[in-house]
PDB file of C-alpha atoms in Angstrom:
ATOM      1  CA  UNK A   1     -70.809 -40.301  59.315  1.00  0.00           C
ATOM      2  CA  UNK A   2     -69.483 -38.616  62.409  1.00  0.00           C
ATOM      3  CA  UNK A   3     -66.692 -39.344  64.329  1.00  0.00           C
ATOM      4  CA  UNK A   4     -64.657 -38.274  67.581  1.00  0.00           C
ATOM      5  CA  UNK A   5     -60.952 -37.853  67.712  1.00  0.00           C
ATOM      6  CA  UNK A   6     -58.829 -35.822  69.990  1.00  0.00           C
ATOM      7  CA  UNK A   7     -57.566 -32.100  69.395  1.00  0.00           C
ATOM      8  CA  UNK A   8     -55.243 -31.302  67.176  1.00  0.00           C
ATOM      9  CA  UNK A   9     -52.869 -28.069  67.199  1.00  0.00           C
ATOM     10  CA  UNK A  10     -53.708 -27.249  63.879  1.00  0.00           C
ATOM     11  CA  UNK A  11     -57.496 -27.029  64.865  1.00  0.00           C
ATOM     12  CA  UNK A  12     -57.502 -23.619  66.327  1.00  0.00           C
ATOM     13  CA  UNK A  13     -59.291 -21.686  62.991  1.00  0.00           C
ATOM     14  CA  UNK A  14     -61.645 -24.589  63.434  1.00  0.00           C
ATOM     15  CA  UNK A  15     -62.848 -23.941  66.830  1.00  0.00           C
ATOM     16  CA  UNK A  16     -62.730 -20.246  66.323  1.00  0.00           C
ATOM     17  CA  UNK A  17     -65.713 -21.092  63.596  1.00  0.00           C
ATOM     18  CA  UNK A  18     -67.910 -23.508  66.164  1.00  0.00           C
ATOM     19  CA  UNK A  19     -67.356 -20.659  69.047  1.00  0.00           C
ATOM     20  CA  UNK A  20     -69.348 -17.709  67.019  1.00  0.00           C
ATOM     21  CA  UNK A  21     -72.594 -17.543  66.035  1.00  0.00           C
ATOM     22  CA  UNK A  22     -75.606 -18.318  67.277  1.00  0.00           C
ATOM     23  CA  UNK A  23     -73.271 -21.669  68.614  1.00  0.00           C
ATOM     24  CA  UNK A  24     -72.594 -19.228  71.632  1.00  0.00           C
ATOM     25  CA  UNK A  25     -75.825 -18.180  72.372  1.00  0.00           C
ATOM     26  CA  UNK A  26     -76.093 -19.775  75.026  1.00  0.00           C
ATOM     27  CA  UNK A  27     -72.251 -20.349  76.544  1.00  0.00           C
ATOM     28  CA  UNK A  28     -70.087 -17.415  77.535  1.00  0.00           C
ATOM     29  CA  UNK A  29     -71.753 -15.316  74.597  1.00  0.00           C
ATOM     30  CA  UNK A  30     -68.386 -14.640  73.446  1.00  0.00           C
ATOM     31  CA  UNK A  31     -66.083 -15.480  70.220  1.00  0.00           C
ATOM     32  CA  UNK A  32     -63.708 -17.498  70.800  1.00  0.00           C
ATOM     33  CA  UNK A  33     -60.199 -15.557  69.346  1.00  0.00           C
ATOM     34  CA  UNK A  34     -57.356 -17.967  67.871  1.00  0.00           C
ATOM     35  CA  UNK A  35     -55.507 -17.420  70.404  1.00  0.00           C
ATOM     36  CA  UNK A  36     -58.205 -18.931  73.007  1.00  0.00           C
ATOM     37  CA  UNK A  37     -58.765 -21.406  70.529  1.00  0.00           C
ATOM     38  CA  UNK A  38     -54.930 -22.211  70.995  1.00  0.00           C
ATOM     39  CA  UNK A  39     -54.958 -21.945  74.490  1.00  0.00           C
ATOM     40  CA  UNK A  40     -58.187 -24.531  74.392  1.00  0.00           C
ATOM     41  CA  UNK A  41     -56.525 -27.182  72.469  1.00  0.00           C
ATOM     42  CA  UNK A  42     -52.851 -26.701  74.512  1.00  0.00           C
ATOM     43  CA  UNK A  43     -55.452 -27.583  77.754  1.00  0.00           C
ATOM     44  CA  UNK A  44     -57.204 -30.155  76.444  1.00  0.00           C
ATOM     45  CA  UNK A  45     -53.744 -31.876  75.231  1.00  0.00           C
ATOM     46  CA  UNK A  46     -52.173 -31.340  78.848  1.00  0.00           C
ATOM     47  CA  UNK A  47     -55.314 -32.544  80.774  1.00  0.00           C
ATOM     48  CA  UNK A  48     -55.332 -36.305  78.363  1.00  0.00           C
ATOM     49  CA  UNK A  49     -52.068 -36.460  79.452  1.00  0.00           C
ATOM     50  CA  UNK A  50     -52.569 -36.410  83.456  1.00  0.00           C
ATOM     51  CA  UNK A  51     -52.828 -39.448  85.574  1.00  0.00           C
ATOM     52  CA  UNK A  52     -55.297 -40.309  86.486  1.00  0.00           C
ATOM     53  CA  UNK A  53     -57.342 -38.932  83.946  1.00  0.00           C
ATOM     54  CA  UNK A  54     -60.078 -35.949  84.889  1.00  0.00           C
ATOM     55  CA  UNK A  55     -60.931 -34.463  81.453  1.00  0.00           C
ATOM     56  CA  UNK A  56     -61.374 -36.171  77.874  1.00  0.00           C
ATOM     57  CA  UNK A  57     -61.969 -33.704  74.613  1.00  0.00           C
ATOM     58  CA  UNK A  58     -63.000 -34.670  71.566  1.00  0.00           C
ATOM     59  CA  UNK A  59     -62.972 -32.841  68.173  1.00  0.00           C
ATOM     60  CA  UNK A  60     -66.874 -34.004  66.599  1.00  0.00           C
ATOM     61  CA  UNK A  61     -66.057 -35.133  62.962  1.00  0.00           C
ATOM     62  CA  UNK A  62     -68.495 -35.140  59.681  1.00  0.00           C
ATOM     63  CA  UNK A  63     -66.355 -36.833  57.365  1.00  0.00           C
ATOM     64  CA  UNK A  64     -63.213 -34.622  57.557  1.00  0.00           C
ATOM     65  CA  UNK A  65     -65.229 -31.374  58.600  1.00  0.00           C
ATOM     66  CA  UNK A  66     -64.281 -30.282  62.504  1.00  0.00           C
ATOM     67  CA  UNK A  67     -68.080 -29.122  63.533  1.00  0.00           C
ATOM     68  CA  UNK A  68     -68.195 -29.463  67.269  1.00  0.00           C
ATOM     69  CA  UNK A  69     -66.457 -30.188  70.488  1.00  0.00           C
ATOM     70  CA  UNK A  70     -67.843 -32.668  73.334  1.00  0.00           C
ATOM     71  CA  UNK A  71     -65.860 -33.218  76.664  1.00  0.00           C
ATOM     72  CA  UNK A  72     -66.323 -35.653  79.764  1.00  0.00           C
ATOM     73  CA  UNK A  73     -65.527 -34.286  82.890  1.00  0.00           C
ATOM     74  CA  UNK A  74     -64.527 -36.478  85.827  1.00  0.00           C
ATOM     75  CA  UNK A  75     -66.337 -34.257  88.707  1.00  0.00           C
ATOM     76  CA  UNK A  76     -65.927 -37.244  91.661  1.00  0.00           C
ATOM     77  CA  UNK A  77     -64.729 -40.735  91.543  1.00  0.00           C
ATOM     78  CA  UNK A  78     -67.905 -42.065  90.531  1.00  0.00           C
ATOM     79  CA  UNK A  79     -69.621 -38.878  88.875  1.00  0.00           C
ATOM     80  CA  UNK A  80     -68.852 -36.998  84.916  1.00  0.00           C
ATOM     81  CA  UNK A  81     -70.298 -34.303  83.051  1.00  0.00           C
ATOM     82  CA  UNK A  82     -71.265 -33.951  79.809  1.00  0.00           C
ATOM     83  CA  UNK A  83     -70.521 -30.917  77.354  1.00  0.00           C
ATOM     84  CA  UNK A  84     -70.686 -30.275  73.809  1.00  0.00           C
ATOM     85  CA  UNK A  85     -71.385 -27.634  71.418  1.00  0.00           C
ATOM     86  CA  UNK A  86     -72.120 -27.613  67.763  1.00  0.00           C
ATOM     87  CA  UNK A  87     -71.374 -25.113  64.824  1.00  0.00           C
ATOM     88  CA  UNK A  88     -74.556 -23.643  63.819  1.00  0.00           C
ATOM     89  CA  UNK A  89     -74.716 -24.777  60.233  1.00  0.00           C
ATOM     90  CA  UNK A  90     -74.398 -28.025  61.590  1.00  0.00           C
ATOM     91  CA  UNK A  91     -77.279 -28.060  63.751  1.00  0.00           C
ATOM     92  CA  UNK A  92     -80.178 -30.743  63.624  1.00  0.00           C
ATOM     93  CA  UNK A  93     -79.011 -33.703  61.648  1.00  0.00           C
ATOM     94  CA  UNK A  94     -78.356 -36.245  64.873  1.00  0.00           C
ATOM     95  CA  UNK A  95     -74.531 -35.477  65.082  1.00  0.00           C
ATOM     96  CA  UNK A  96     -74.629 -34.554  68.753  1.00  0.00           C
ATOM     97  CA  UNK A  97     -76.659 -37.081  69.519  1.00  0.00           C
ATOM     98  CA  UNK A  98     -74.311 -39.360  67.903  1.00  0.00           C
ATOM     99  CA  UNK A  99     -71.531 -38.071  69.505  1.00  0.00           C
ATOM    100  CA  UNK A 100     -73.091 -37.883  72.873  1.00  0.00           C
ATOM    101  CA  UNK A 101     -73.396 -41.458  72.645  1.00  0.00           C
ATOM    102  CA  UNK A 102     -70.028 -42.411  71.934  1.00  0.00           C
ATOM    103  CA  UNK A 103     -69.002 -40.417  74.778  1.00  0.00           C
ATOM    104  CA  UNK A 104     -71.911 -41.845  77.571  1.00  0.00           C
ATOM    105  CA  UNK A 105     -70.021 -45.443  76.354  1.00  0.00           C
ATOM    106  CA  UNK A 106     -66.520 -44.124  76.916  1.00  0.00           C
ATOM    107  CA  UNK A 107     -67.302 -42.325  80.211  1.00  0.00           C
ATOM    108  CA  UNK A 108     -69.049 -45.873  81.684  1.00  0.00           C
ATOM    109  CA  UNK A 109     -66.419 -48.252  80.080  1.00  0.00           C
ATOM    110  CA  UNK A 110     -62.922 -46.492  80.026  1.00  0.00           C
ATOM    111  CA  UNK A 111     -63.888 -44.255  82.652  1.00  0.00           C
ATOM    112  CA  UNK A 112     -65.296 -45.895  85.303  1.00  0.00           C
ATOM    113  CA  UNK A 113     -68.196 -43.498  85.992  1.00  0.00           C
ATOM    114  CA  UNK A 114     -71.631 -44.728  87.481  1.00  0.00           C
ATOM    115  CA  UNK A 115     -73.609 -41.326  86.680  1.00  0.00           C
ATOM    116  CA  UNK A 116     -73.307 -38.448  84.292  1.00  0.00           C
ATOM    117  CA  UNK A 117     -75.120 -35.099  84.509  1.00  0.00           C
ATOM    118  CA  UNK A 118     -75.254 -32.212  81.678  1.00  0.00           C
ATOM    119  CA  UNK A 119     -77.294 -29.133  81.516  1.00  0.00           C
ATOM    120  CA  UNK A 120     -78.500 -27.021  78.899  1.00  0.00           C
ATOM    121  CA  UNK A 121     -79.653 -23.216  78.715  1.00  0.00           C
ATOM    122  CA  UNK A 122     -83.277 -23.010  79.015  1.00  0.00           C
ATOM    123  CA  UNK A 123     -83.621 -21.379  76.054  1.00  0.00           C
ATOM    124  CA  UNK A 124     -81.944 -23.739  74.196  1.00  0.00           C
ATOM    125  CA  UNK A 125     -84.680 -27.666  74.045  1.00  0.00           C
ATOM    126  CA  UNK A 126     -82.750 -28.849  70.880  1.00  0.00           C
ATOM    127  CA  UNK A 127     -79.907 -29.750  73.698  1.00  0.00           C
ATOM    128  CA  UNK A 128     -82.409 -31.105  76.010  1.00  0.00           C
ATOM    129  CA  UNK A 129     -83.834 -33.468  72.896  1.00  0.00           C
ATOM    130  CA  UNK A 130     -79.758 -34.657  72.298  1.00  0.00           C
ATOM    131  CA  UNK A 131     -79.123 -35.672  75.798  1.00  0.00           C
ATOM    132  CA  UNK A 132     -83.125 -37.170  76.049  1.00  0.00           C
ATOM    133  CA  UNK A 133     -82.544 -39.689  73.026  1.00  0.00           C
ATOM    134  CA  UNK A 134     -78.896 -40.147  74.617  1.00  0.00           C
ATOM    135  CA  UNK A 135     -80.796 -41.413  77.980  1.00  0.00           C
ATOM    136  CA  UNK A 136     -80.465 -39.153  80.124  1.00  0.00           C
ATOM    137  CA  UNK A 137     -83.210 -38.026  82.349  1.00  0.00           C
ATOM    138  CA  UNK A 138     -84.522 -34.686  83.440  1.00  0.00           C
ATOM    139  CA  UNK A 139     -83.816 -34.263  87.103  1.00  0.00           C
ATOM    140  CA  UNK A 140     -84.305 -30.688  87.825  1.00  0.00           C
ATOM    141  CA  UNK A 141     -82.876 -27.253  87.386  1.00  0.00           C
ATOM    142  CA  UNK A 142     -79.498 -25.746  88.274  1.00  0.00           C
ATOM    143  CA  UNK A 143     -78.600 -22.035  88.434  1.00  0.00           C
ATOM    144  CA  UNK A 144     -75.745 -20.594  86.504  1.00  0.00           C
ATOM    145  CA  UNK A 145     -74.573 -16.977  86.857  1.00  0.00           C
ATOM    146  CA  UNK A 146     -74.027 -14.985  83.898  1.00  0.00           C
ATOM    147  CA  UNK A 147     -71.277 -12.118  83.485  1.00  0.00           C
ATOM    148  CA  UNK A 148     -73.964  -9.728  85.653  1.00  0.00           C
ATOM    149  CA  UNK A 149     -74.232 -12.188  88.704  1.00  0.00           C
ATOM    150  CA  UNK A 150     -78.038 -12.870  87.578  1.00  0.00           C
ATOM    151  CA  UNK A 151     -79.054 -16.552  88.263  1.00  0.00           C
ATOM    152  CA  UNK A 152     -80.170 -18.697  85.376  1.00  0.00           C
ATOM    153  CA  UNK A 153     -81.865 -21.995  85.600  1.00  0.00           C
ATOM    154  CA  UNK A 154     -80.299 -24.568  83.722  1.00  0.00           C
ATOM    155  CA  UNK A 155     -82.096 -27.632  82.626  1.00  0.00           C
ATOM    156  CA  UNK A 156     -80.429 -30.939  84.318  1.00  0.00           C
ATOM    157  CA  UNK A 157     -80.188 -34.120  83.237  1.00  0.00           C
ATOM    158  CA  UNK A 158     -78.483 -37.201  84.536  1.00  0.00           C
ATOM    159  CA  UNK A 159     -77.687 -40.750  83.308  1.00  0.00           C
ATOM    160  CA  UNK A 160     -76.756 -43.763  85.385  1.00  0.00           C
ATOM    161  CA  UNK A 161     -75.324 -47.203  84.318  1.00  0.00           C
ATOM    162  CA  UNK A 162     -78.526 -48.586  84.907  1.00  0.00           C
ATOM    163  CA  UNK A 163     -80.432 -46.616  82.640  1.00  0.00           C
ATOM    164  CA  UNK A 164     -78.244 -47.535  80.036  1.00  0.00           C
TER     165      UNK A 164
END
C-alpha cells in the first residue's frame, strides 16, 4: 500500500537514498548530501507553513519504507505543477502513479487549481506512462537548460478539472 505524508526531520538519510542512483538521472544529476537533504525537508516544512499556501511536499510511503518524494507547486492562482521522483529499487510497481493521483485530487480539491502541468526528461517514458494513466495529456515540449546552458526538450503534460 502506498501512502503520502509530509516531511519529517528525521528523513534526511532517507532522501539522501531516493536522490542517488539512476533516481537522478534525469534531475540535477547530482547526490543529494545530508545536509541538502536537511536543508530540503527545513524548506518544505517552512513553505506548508505560509499563507496562503504555494508548495505542498509529500514523503511517498510503501508501508513504512520512505521511497519517493512528490510536490504540488502553486505556479498562478489557477495553475500547479507536478513533481516526483522515485528510488530506483522502487521503480515500476504503480507507486507513482498512485501517488500522483492522490496529489491531482488534493491540488483540485484543497487547492483550488483548474490545471496542472509536469514534464519529464525525454529520456525518461516510464514518467510519461505515470502522469498518462494519472490523466494528464501530452501537450508539447518544453526546454530545460542543463549545468552547460544546452537546451533540452522536456516532455509536457497537462491536466484540467475537466479531464478529470
Amino acid at each position: 500500500m502506498v501512502t503520502l505524508r509530509p516531511l519529517a526531520v528525521d528523513d534526511a538519510p532517507a532522501l539522501t537514498r531516493i536522490y542517488s542512483g539512476a533516481s537522478i538521472r534525469h534531475t540535477t544529476g547530482k547526490p543529494l548530501t545530508l545536509d541538502q537533504a536537511h536543508e530540503k525537508i527545513r524548506t518544505g516544512l517552512a513553505r506548508a507553513a505560509e499563507t496562503p499556501r504555494a508548495q505542498w511536499s509529500w514523503g511517498i510511503l510503501h508501508e513504512d519504507d520512505l521511497i519517493g518524494l512528490i510536490s504540488l507547486r502553486r505556479r498562478t492562482q489557477v495553475m500547479g505543477t507536478l513533481s516526483y521522483i522515485l528510488r530506483e529499487d522502487t521503480w515500476g510497481h504503480g507507486y507513482a502513479t498512485h501517488a500522483a493521483n492522490q496529489v491531482v485530487s488534493a491540488a483540485f480539491t484543497t487547492a483550488g487549481l483548474t490545471r496542472l502541468e509536469a514534464m519529464h526528461h525525454p529520456d525518461n517514458p516510464a514518467s510519461g506512462r505515470v502522469l498518462i494513466k494519472a490523466g494528464f495529456t501530452r501537450v508539447g515540449t518544453s526546454d530545460r537548460h542543463d549545468d552547460d546552458g544546452v537546451a533540452i526538450p522536456y516532455e509536457l503534460y497537462a491536466l484540467e478539472t475537466d479531464g478529470i
